[in-house]
XYZ file of C-alpha atoms in Angstrom:
728
model
C 5.142 52.266 -1.974
C 6.929 50.604 0.468
C 5.480 46.889 -0.173
C 5.065 48.360 -4.263
C 8.993 48.708 -4.277
C 9.946 44.459 -2.846
C 7.743 43.438 -4.567
C 8.942 44.570 -8.085
C 12.656 44.332 -6.248
C 11.599 40.090 -6.140
C 9.281 39.756 -9.674
C 12.809 41.307 -11.062
C 15.235 39.026 -8.950
C 13.777 36.447 -10.885
C 13.991 37.490 -13.791
C 17.232 38.079 -13.825
C 17.953 33.793 -12.805
C 16.534 33.856 -16.740
C 18.491 35.842 -20.136
C 17.023 39.187 -20.830
C 14.867 39.371 -23.429
C 11.631 41.995 -24.180
C 9.053 42.099 -22.109
C 5.095 42.401 -23.178
C 2.274 44.279 -21.522
C -1.515 43.088 -22.140
C -3.676 45.375 -20.037
C -6.558 45.922 -20.447
C -6.460 49.635 -19.707
C -3.946 49.344 -23.236
C -3.822 48.915 -27.300
C -3.423 46.633 -29.706
C -0.964 50.048 -31.501
C 0.930 50.254 -28.428
C 4.393 49.384 -28.434
C 3.418 46.722 -25.564
C 7.281 47.196 -23.765
C 6.186 48.948 -20.158
C 2.426 49.168 -18.452
C 2.012 52.236 -19.302
C 2.102 50.888 -22.849
C 0.164 47.366 -22.782
C -1.344 45.553 -25.454
C -4.780 45.363 -25.061
C -5.631 41.507 -26.466
C -3.659 38.547 -27.067
C -3.493 39.482 -31.023
C -0.062 41.313 -30.529
C 1.374 38.341 -28.926
C -0.319 36.205 -31.426
C 1.310 38.085 -34.403
C 5.156 38.253 -32.222
C 7.629 36.376 -33.368
C 8.757 35.813 -29.946
C 12.970 34.772 -28.868
C 14.750 33.519 -26.313
C 14.325 34.892 -23.098
C 11.467 37.359 -23.934
C 8.437 37.670 -21.029
C 4.867 38.140 -21.622
C 2.493 39.206 -19.051
C -1.304 39.431 -19.116
C -2.296 42.404 -16.093
C -3.541 40.393 -12.844
C -7.034 40.465 -11.265
C -7.479 40.633 -15.005
C -9.809 38.037 -17.665
C -8.010 38.103 -21.500
C -10.210 36.872 -23.920
C -8.786 34.679 -26.543
C -6.760 32.013 -27.706
C -3.010 32.064 -27.052
C -0.957 30.534 -30.018
C 2.542 29.910 -30.002
C 4.476 27.788 -32.664
C 7.498 26.779 -33.412
C 8.813 30.258 -34.935
C 7.939 31.221 -31.046
C 10.686 28.321 -29.003
C 12.827 29.838 -25.946
C 15.323 27.388 -24.745
C 16.589 26.196 -20.981
C 18.764 28.572 -20.587
C 16.671 31.948 -21.946
C 12.922 30.325 -22.051
C 10.069 31.937 -23.160
C 7.432 33.124 -19.766
C 4.234 33.789 -20.143
C 3.171 34.546 -16.396
C 0.654 37.573 -14.613
C 2.468 41.135 -13.332
C 0.770 43.019 -10.774
C -1.789 42.109 -8.328
C -2.795 38.741 -8.567
C -3.198 36.422 -11.470
C -4.789 37.174 -15.000
C -6.911 35.174 -16.453
C -7.157 33.778 -20.302
C -10.463 33.041 -20.512
C -10.424 30.924 -24.174
C -14.525 30.446 -24.454
C -15.296 27.608 -26.880
C -11.472 27.050 -27.596
C -8.129 26.186 -26.223
C -6.946 28.385 -23.577
C -2.571 27.805 -25.173
C -1.658 25.839 -28.084
C 1.632 25.809 -28.608
C 2.863 23.389 -31.275
C 6.394 22.435 -32.006
C 7.606 24.783 -29.951
C 8.737 24.010 -25.555
C 12.099 25.927 -24.452
C 8.583 27.498 -22.644
C 7.231 28.602 -19.051
C 3.427 29.070 -18.077
C 3.655 31.061 -14.623
C 0.822 32.239 -12.622
C -2.027 32.738 -14.585
C -5.797 31.104 -14.928
C -7.134 29.238 -18.217
C -10.878 29.152 -18.293
C -13.043 27.466 -21.265
C -17.145 27.320 -21.736
C -17.343 24.348 -19.555
C -17.006 20.238 -20.525
C -21.033 20.769 -21.930
C -19.740 23.781 -24.376
C -16.118 24.128 -24.841
C -14.419 21.860 -27.586
C -11.099 22.812 -26.359
C -8.508 22.099 -24.375
C -6.808 24.108 -21.563
C -2.656 24.464 -22.711
C -2.234 22.195 -24.882
C 1.601 21.523 -26.820
C 1.712 19.622 -29.651
C 3.399 18.376 -32.512
C 3.972 15.514 -35.604
C 7.610 17.011 -36.773
C 8.555 14.295 -38.597
C 12.037 14.753 -37.555
C 10.939 12.786 -34.500
C 12.149 15.771 -33.089
C 12.361 15.951 -29.096
C 11.074 19.763 -28.003
C 13.056 20.323 -24.624
C 12.257 22.042 -21.214
C 8.639 22.804 -20.517
C 7.406 24.517 -17.252
C 3.698 24.796 -15.734
C 3.873 26.153 -12.340
C 0.944 27.508 -10.625
C -1.679 27.159 -13.131
C -5.121 26.327 -12.682
C -7.167 25.751 -15.725
C -10.528 24.533 -15.605
C -13.856 24.003 -18.078
C -12.323 22.202 -20.988
C -13.178 18.918 -22.574
C -10.631 17.269 -24.888
C -8.857 17.715 -20.852
C -7.250 20.927 -18.989
C -3.356 20.370 -19.939
C -2.508 18.046 -23.075
C 0.864 17.262 -24.494
C 0.603 15.168 -27.330
C 2.590 13.774 -30.203
C 1.441 11.555 -33.455
C 4.014 11.117 -35.884
C 5.952 7.527 -36.504
C 8.793 9.144 -35.943
C 7.671 9.809 -32.595
C 8.853 12.812 -32.195
C 7.328 14.540 -28.160
C 8.769 17.199 -25.539
C 11.334 15.703 -22.822
C 12.088 17.492 -19.663
C 8.449 19.043 -18.381
C 7.454 19.459 -15.210
C 4.503 20.498 -13.542
C 4.117 22.236 -10.277
C 1.481 23.106 -7.836
C -1.393 23.578 -10.002
C -4.683 23.003 -10.080
C -7.126 20.950 -13.366
C -10.324 20.718 -11.904
C -14.060 20.305 -13.587
C -12.950 19.447 -17.562
C -14.222 16.663 -19.445
C -11.452 14.434 -20.163
C -8.387 15.025 -17.697
C -7.280 16.528 -15.833
C -4.079 16.206 -17.082
C -2.592 14.107 -20.652
C 0.393 12.628 -22.094
C 0.139 11.317 -25.400
C 1.163 9.536 -28.558
C 1.640 7.767 -31.416
C 0.306 4.519 -31.026
C 1.417 1.358 -31.984
C 0.104 -2.372 -31.929
C 2.478 -5.330 -29.769
C 6.044 -2.701 -29.506
C 5.623 0.150 -27.137
C 5.883 4.263 -29.083
C 7.527 6.417 -26.668
C 7.444 10.272 -27.523
C 7.736 11.898 -24.431
C 11.067 11.618 -21.986
C 11.892 13.275 -18.746
C 8.315 13.955 -16.466
C 7.765 16.032 -13.787
C 4.232 16.164 -11.824
C 4.037 16.850 -8.420
C 2.061 19.170 -6.126
C -0.782 19.144 -8.053
C -4.479 18.316 -7.941
C -7.020 16.839 -10.564
C -10.389 16.879 -9.111
C -14.401 17.148 -10.920
C -12.620 15.929 -14.190
C -16.277 14.217 -15.010
C -15.564 12.924 -18.192
C -16.742 13.904 -22.199
C -20.203 14.663 -22.196
C -20.769 14.672 -25.724
C -19.544 10.859 -26.210
C -20.434 9.174 -22.805
C -19.678 5.967 -24.316
C -15.606 6.577 -23.824
C -13.421 6.407 -19.888
C -12.706 9.668 -20.327
C -13.405 11.364 -16.980
C -9.188 10.821 -15.099
C -7.401 12.902 -12.883
C -3.614 11.721 -14.633
C -3.130 10.131 -17.745
C 0.585 9.102 -18.737
C 1.681 7.316 -22.823
C 4.159 7.141 -23.967
C 7.026 7.579 -22.140
C 9.829 6.867 -20.953
C 10.849 8.407 -17.489
C 8.667 9.788 -15.059
C 7.947 10.790 -11.121
C 4.415 11.307 -10.348
C 4.623 12.575 -6.818
C 2.963 14.777 -4.018
C -0.787 14.902 -6.045
C -3.888 14.730 -5.026
C -6.264 12.663 -7.694
C -10.211 13.076 -6.519
C -14.336 12.727 -7.254
C -13.106 12.098 -11.174
C -14.438 10.908 -13.111
C -18.563 9.658 -13.002
C -20.490 10.159 -16.637
C -18.656 7.994 -18.988
C -20.743 4.414 -19.487
C -18.374 2.044 -20.902
C -18.921 -1.349 -19.138
C -15.312 -2.504 -21.017
C -13.196 0.987 -19.476
C -13.589 3.148 -17.242
C -11.591 6.411 -15.712
C -9.073 6.680 -13.044
C -7.646 9.173 -10.354
C -3.284 8.376 -11.486
C -2.755 5.837 -14.450
C -0.393 4.762 -17.033
C 0.128 2.825 -20.527
C 2.683 2.044 -22.813
C 5.650 3.808 -21.013
C 8.657 3.063 -19.494
C 10.708 4.166 -16.325
C 7.388 5.449 -14.161
C 7.612 6.300 -10.866
C 4.594 7.310 -9.349
C 4.573 7.943 -5.413
C 3.344 9.874 -2.221
C 0.353 10.592 -4.332
C -3.186 10.228 -3.381
C -5.743 9.178 -5.195
C -9.764 8.722 -3.149
C -13.233 9.487 -4.301
C -12.964 8.963 -8.335
C -15.637 6.854 -9.902
C -17.265 5.255 -13.598
C -20.447 5.990 -14.530
C -19.683 2.342 -17.168
C -19.373 -0.789 -14.909
C -15.482 -0.560 -15.336
C -12.823 1.005 -13.620
C -13.307 4.052 -11.665
C -10.301 3.391 -9.186
C -6.984 5.285 -7.958
C -4.305 3.642 -9.300
C -3.133 1.554 -12.484
C -0.165 0.641 -14.428
C -2.501 -0.165 -17.850
C -1.389 -1.502 -20.903
C 2.714 -2.106 -22.214
C 3.560 -0.492 -18.859
C 7.296 -2.109 -17.785
C 10.104 -1.201 -15.363
C 7.780 1.042 -13.279
C 7.267 1.433 -9.314
C 3.587 2.294 -7.766
C 5.122 3.395 -3.874
C 4.061 5.493 -0.677
C 0.224 5.367 -2.159
C -2.585 6.209 -0.861
C -6.076 5.181 -2.294
C -9.711 4.609 -0.614
C -13.189 4.687 -1.533
C -12.913 5.181 -5.071
C -15.367 2.748 -6.449
C -12.716 0.773 -8.070
C -9.867 -0.842 -7.151
C -7.518 0.935 -5.231
C -4.170 -0.459 -7.695
C -4.877 -2.087 -11.099
C -2.852 -3.557 -13.563
C -4.145 -4.240 -17.112
C -3.526 -5.735 -19.586
C -5.020 -5.325 -22.709
C -5.585 -6.476 -26.263
C -1.804 -5.857 -28.611
C -0.487 -3.418 -25.691
C 3.632 -3.697 -25.673
C 4.454 -6.385 -23.292
C 4.052 -5.572 -19.391
C 6.559 -6.550 -16.774
C 9.468 -5.837 -14.011
C 7.098 -3.703 -12.386
C 6.513 -3.020 -8.636
C 3.342 -1.664 -6.515
C 4.879 -1.191 -2.652
C 4.544 -0.264 0.429
C 1.068 0.991 -0.978
C -2.507 1.702 1.315
C -6.043 1.132 -0.020
C -8.943 1.514 2.242
C -12.720 0.289 1.324
C -11.830 1.331 -2.884
C -14.140 -1.197 -5.052
C -17.074 -1.087 -2.689
C -19.431 0.119 -6.531
C -17.595 -1.256 -8.619
C -16.597 -4.754 -6.593
C -13.057 -4.606 -7.093
C -10.832 -5.205 -4.752
C -8.306 -3.423 -2.999
C -5.296 -4.624 -6.109
C -6.983 -6.120 -9.138
C -4.769 -8.589 -12.100
C -6.733 -8.026 -15.489
C -5.229 -9.393 -18.761
C -7.272 -9.466 -22.399
C -7.365 -12.068 -23.874
C -4.266 -14.284 -24.660
C -2.246 -11.479 -23.991
C 0.442 -11.402 -20.534
C 1.450 -9.372 -16.665
C 5.655 -11.045 -16.255
C 7.578 -9.814 -13.381
C 5.986 -8.390 -11.105
C 6.487 -7.864 -7.233
C 3.780 -6.642 -4.841
C 5.297 -6.742 -1.306
C 4.841 -3.902 1.540
C 1.191 -3.372 0.538
C -1.606 -2.725 3.276
C -4.834 -3.266 2.220
C -8.145 -3.302 3.557
C -11.479 -3.371 2.805
C -14.904 -3.315 4.286
C -17.437 -4.496 1.795
C -19.147 -7.696 0.988
C -18.349 -7.129 -2.394
C -15.249 -6.163 -2.303
C -11.506 -8.555 -1.883
C -8.683 -7.778 -0.878
C -6.867 -9.333 -4.190
C -9.276 -9.526 -7.059
C -7.561 -10.916 -10.437
C -9.400 -11.096 -13.509
C -9.037 -15.128 -15.599
C -5.560 -14.150 -18.000
C -2.834 -14.954 -18.093
C 0.080 -14.817 -15.199
C 3.706 -14.877 -15.187
C 6.080 -14.721 -12.232
C 3.496 -12.041 -10.470
C 4.611 -11.975 -6.750
C 2.780 -11.039 -3.348
C 4.630 -11.221 -0.697
C 5.281 -9.221 3.413
C 1.694 -8.026 2.714
C -1.751 -7.586 5.079
C -4.209 -8.593 3.820
C -7.660 -7.426 5.474
C -11.237 -7.503 4.575
C -14.294 -6.993 6.463
C -16.470 -9.768 8.201
C -17.796 -12.264 5.278
C -15.571 -10.974 3.044
C -12.741 -12.883 1.170
C -9.672 -12.407 0.688
C -8.428 -13.184 -2.564
C -11.383 -13.667 -6.147
C -10.011 -15.112 -8.476
C -11.167 -15.824 -12.630
C -8.910 -18.265 -12.771
C -6.391 -20.674 -10.653
C -4.916 -18.130 -8.873
C -1.799 -20.935 -8.147
C 1.915 -21.019 -9.124
C 3.849 -20.474 -10.683
C 1.836 -18.007 -12.391
C 0.581 -16.660 -9.404
C 2.696 -16.997 -5.959
C 2.003 -15.665 -2.364
C 4.778 -16.269 -0.009
C 3.668 -14.978 3.515
C 1.605 -12.489 3.757
C -0.999 -11.904 6.506
C -4.400 -12.525 6.023
C -7.262 -12.049 8.567
C -11.464 -10.882 7.939
C -12.861 -9.434 11.049
C -14.407 -12.664 13.607
C -11.895 -15.222 12.294
C -12.464 -16.206 8.898
C -10.489 -17.048 5.737
C -11.960 -17.788 2.873
C -10.121 -17.647 -1.127
C -11.839 -18.152 -3.852
C -9.264 -18.832 -6.994
C -11.518 -20.287 -10.510
C -14.702 -22.069 -8.810
C -12.785 -23.492 -5.461
C -13.470 -22.209 -2.179
C -9.985 -22.494 -0.137
C -11.465 -22.240 4.120
C -8.132 -22.213 5.559
C -4.451 -21.142 5.346
C -3.541 -24.671 5.522
C -6.086 -25.413 2.238
C -4.234 -22.399 0.913
C -0.389 -23.873 1.573
C -1.973 -27.342 0.234
C -2.526 -25.478 -3.672
C 0.679 -24.628 -3.926
C 0.764 -20.974 -1.543
C 2.322 -19.728 1.158
C 5.331 -21.992 0.708
C 8.906 -22.028 0.182
C 10.282 -25.016 -0.472
C 8.636 -27.542 2.053
C 9.307 -24.526 4.757
C 5.153 -22.970 5.760
C 4.620 -18.801 5.167
C 1.633 -16.524 5.757
C -0.287 -15.533 8.842
C -3.519 -15.984 9.668
C -3.848 -13.094 12.597
C -5.503 -9.921 13.370
C -2.596 -7.463 11.800
C -3.552 -5.121 14.885
C -3.400 -1.706 13.480
C -4.421 1.541 15.238
C -7.869 1.500 13.472
C -8.036 0.187 9.994
C -11.120 0.092 9.929
C -11.842 4.274 9.531
C -8.871 5.639 7.306
C -8.240 9.062 7.442
C -9.646 10.809 5.318
C -6.500 12.770 4.154
C -6.219 15.150 1.519
C -2.951 16.812 1.759
C -0.686 14.633 0.028
C 3.116 16.270 1.937
C 1.544 14.696 5.201
C 0.824 10.733 4.806
C 3.060 10.286 7.330
C 0.450 11.704 9.905
C -1.830 8.396 8.598
C -3.150 6.907 12.103
C -5.202 4.839 11.029
C -2.404 1.968 9.966
C 0.741 2.128 11.931
C 1.141 -1.428 13.377
C 0.628 -0.807 17.661
C 2.957 -3.286 19.895
C 2.338 -7.250 19.947
C 1.201 -7.071 16.477
C 1.444 -10.585 14.844
C 2.747 -8.265 12.113
C 6.785 -7.502 13.975
C 9.333 -8.786 12.311
C 7.641 -11.708 10.050
C 8.673 -10.805 7.267
C 10.382 -12.201 4.484
C 13.899 -10.703 3.660
C 13.333 -10.338 -0.371
C 16.992 -9.142 -0.511
C 18.207 -11.973 0.661
C 15.729 -15.463 -0.189
C 14.684 -13.951 -3.334
C 17.013 -11.365 -5.118
C 14.173 -8.490 -4.610
C 15.541 -5.343 -3.062
C 13.406 -3.724 -0.437
C 13.923 -0.280 -0.357
C 14.581 1.481 1.509
C 11.895 3.150 3.753
C 8.281 2.007 4.136
C 5.069 3.946 3.298
C 5.611 6.305 6.730
C 9.159 6.456 5.693
C 11.192 4.878 8.795
C 14.098 3.236 7.728
C 13.438 -0.863 6.720
C 14.207 -3.040 8.878
C 13.748 -1.298 12.658
C 13.367 -4.473 14.698
C 15.305 -8.225 14.641
C 13.550 -8.638 11.081
C 11.025 -6.929 8.260
C 7.460 -6.032 8.836
C 4.749 -7.443 7.392
C 2.504 -4.421 5.507
C 3.135 -0.580 5.033
C 3.726 0.762 8.553
C 7.130 0.086 9.842
C 6.780 -0.651 13.488
C 9.778 1.883 14.944
C 9.900 1.751 19.130
C 11.963 4.813 20.544
C 15.134 4.145 21.661
C 14.273 4.212 24.654
C 10.657 2.734 25.194
C 11.332 2.128 29.058
C 10.324 4.614 32.008
C 8.936 7.740 29.436
C 7.675 9.729 31.202
C 3.647 11.033 30.495
C 0.009 11.736 30.950
C -1.618 10.236 28.423
C -5.398 8.546 27.843
C -6.158 6.347 24.924
C -10.035 5.953 23.974
C -11.134 3.412 21.738
C -14.414 2.654 20.136
C -14.047 -1.020 20.862
C -14.632 -3.308 24.241
C -11.248 -3.885 25.834
C -11.517 -7.589 24.686
C -11.086 -6.521 21.751
C -9.046 -3.766 22.124
C -4.949 -4.941 22.187
C -4.086 -1.369 22.497
C -6.015 -1.483 25.728
C -4.258 -0.456 28.770
C -4.198 1.124 32.454
C -4.899 4.286 30.087
C -7.548 2.917 27.932
C -10.664 3.740 28.643
C -13.844 2.221 27.384
C -16.779 4.224 25.701
C -20.109 3.085 25.005
C -22.248 4.642 22.580
C -23.731 7.216 24.336
C -21.265 7.113 27.583
C -19.787 10.402 28.732
C -16.178 11.502 30.750
C -15.825 14.100 31.877
C -11.606 15.544 32.581
C -10.915 18.249 34.780
C -7.784 20.329 34.568
C -7.314 21.292 37.914
C -3.977 24.299 37.603
C -4.450 27.280 39.149
C -5.073 30.728 37.849
C -2.314 31.778 35.924
C -1.187 28.805 34.874
C -1.274 26.860 31.477
C -4.328 24.736 31.259
C -5.143 21.499 29.366
C -4.561 21.292 26.117
C -6.753 18.098 24.438
C -5.985 15.948 21.806
C -8.915 14.750 20.201
C -9.636 12.313 16.829
C -13.368 10.837 16.523
C -14.960 9.200 13.376
C -12.900 11.650 10.582
C -12.680 14.493 11.902
C -9.648 15.723 14.561
C -9.530 18.398 17.537
C -7.650 20.205 19.533
C -8.652 22.849 22.331
C -6.553 25.084 24.681
C -8.806 25.133 27.587
C -7.754 27.705 30.224
C -8.918 27.117 34.118
C -12.629 28.576 34.209
C -12.932 28.427 30.849
C -16.331 27.169 29.421
C -17.709 27.145 25.877
C -18.259 23.565 22.985
C -16.640 21.769 20.311
C -17.233 18.964 19.200
C -18.352 16.288 21.506
C -16.822 18.047 23.936
C -18.379 20.212 26.663
C -16.031 22.609 28.535
C -17.267 22.987 31.952
C -16.647 25.221 35.223
C -13.693 25.417 36.542
C -12.266 24.311 33.129
C -13.327 20.798 33.134
C -14.223 19.056 29.643
C -17.001 16.413 28.975
C -16.863 14.198 25.671
C -19.574 11.897 25.504
C -20.114 9.622 23.093
C -22.551 10.522 20.552
C -23.372 7.349 18.704
C -27.011 6.414 20.072
C -27.179 2.670 21.508
C -26.301 0.929 18.295
C -25.433 2.938 16.155
C -20.745 3.976 15.820
C -18.705 6.494 16.772
C -14.977 6.258 17.225
C -13.193 7.746 19.330
C -9.528 7.119 17.960
C -7.402 9.094 20.444
C -7.475 11.761 22.879
C -4.355 12.546 24.267
C -4.207 14.662 27.671
C -1.726 17.538 28.306
C -1.222 19.461 30.824
C -0.346 22.530 32.596
C -2.085 21.359 36.514
C -3.156 18.263 37.580
C -5.888 15.893 35.230
C -7.974 14.611 36.940
C -10.468 11.279 34.943
C -13.728 10.631 37.091
C -11.449 11.743 40.023
C -8.014 9.593 39.909
C -5.339 11.676 39.255
C -2.831 11.282 36.273
C -0.067 13.872 37.849
C 0.751 16.892 38.993
C 2.056 20.427 38.081
C 6.539 19.683 38.844
C 5.725 15.648 40.187
C 5.247 13.753 36.339
C 4.386 10.583 36.377
C 5.083 7.653 34.973
C 2.776 5.216 33.143
C 2.836 2.353 31.212
C 0.103 2.423 29.204
C 1.141 4.841 25.961
C 0.427 2.679 23.215
C 4.092 2.671 22.637
C 5.074 2.880 18.007
C 1.351 4.276 17.342
C -0.489 7.093 18.249
C 0.127 9.039 21.209
C 0.887 12.321 22.661
C 2.694 12.829 25.382
C 4.343 15.992 27.331
C 6.017 15.911 30.910
C 6.565 19.140 32.574
C 10.253 20.083 34.362
C 10.056 20.406 37.738
C 6.502 22.717 36.726
C 9.115 24.805 34.653
C 6.706 23.955 31.330
C 9.483 25.344 29.953
C 11.270 22.405 27.853
C 9.347 21.254 25.362
C 9.769 19.052 21.521
C 7.316 19.069 19.215
C 7.824 16.144 16.452
C 4.683 15.081 12.751
C 6.319 12.245 12.891
C 7.057 8.821 14.116
C 7.942 8.299 18.004
C 11.409 8.189 17.682
C 11.257 11.804 16.248
C 10.662 12.605 20.236
C 13.612 13.464 22.256
C 14.637 14.401 25.497
C 15.988 17.412 26.573
C 17.545 19.504 29.527
C 15.391 22.691 30.903
C 17.423 25.981 31.140
C 17.804 25.775 34.699
C 19.712 22.129 34.419
C 17.426 20.009 35.844
C 15.203 17.022 34.981
C 14.778 16.269 31.499
C 11.780 16.286 29.832
C 9.601 14.675 27.008
C 7.319 16.136 25.281
C 6.543 14.447 21.751
C 2.836 15.880 19.242
C 2.132 13.495 16.886
C 0.332 14.154 13.636
C -0.972 18.637 15.152
C 1.602 21.492 13.795
C 4.374 22.364 15.204
C 3.052 25.540 16.280
C 0.402 24.010 18.614
C 2.975 23.903 20.949
C 3.521 27.741 21.830
C -0.036 27.524 23.334
C 0.612 25.033 25.968
C 3.751 27.446 27.699
C 2.922 30.897 28.703
């Protein structure tokens, strides 16, 4: 009873935030002949709600955990206001489900001031359903922008024409403004997960919607319309006809795949004919196309203006990581920025690259700044940059890192990828094995010198550009990150100490008048050293990088000669080779903690003295020893990205001591500024500790409770709660 009262109190407080109207309740145990004004007198179906003229402040609640068949319909007679919205939600335990069958789930026409929260909306699946999950639509001839829509914590699945669709279709350009879509999932639909559309005009933008915010949503397995295979359906998010939008902290994955159109396909997250759109802090991965085109991560498409694509992670999509495209009769494409993004292993299936430019016939892409990105491809068919034949004006690639696998060209261009239309200035280029190949309009440039002779990588008479290994932590083993709020934990593309990219960037503001932005991909303020770095990661050493007391073992799958981060604490493990780590803590003392990352997995072991067991590639022996054996057979590959040892007692590596309790040893070898975990004991007390999930400079020296020697604990990429396991 106490718990019930607390929940009801919370609900009451939430409701009191809005101007009060009437409350209506729907329950399978109710009756449509009831008043519907309380749970005890609830209606049974959506029919009485559809017959109402909802007023500002009215709320409609479906019983949680129950299913309601039919379509909920609201129109201009049901509008709320921002201060007194009409709310559709659940009551009781769990979410209610609106089961639309073959039709629409919630259809709202010419109305706003509406919030839909804490609901599941389901259809019969794209093969049988012909509708949309939640559909806002207007053809208002007066050009009204209907204000205030909130979609929060809903799941929408099984609709052929899209999960959430916000659409308008009139030359007066009516639409919706102040729209927020948050903490929701859109999956198993046909055409799209989320789709904003509006009236279309050739050669000029028609902006129907304003002020759109889409955040913390997941869009997946929206495969396409099975009844219209010759199309480009199957995207996660499509934003069209919108003036002002932010799309952030979303993940779009495993969308598309069943379409067969060769001239266009689905994309994880994309926008077209829109203005002032910001796409940031998103992940787009494993999207695909059944046709010959697209299936990529992100896209600014025809008619995009004044928009920014930044701080995104695209990986293992069939198509381009980041596409810029201008189709026939589109509005002008101009003044866009692509910066501080990462693309890993994109374009393998379609032969695209990490960044792709395309223009249709006599269309043009103008005034685009592409800088501070890290592009890594490891397929022979996927270049770092792919430029289709077309017209380009003032499109600039600067301060980027382009890294390809052995034998893969860095650039492929069907036309002349040359100034003044396309400029490459001060980028870092590297192909495994040291090769350099840029293919432009049938001409191959086999060195940075030749590329400069063609007019690229020059500033007046000064040569620019770097041909060197960028020295990243593990660029060909990008993590399969799934949580957009944890992008700062993406280790693979950080720079190692001594990287050729550090302080090698050009000052864009000073030289070109281009604002470089406040921070890099990892939200490190810019710049950190004596200059800007190349690529998406700004190297940021700790303020006191010398004398760090730590016990760190860094493991690598690369031979010492190929591993620039190798030090006295780096151990090379060949295939099927093993290393044993022994925890010498006395009984009752804190055991060893091992933070291990290998292949795409990260495992943490808390090993008390005398513990036995197994996990991953590790076998825990007696007394508290831990053995890791590289599971790859000779000739195979298994990457141990890093293994950091934190211990309460002394820890031995093949008999070599790394320090004892109360005598923390200073080691020179941890790869400062990249991937490491460090801990020092404080005279054996092990009570002073600090946990950080961010960059090394976030580690702090702390004075022990007894006022003795200072100690340091940095714990990167692990939950803060893991710190508690270190101290009894």
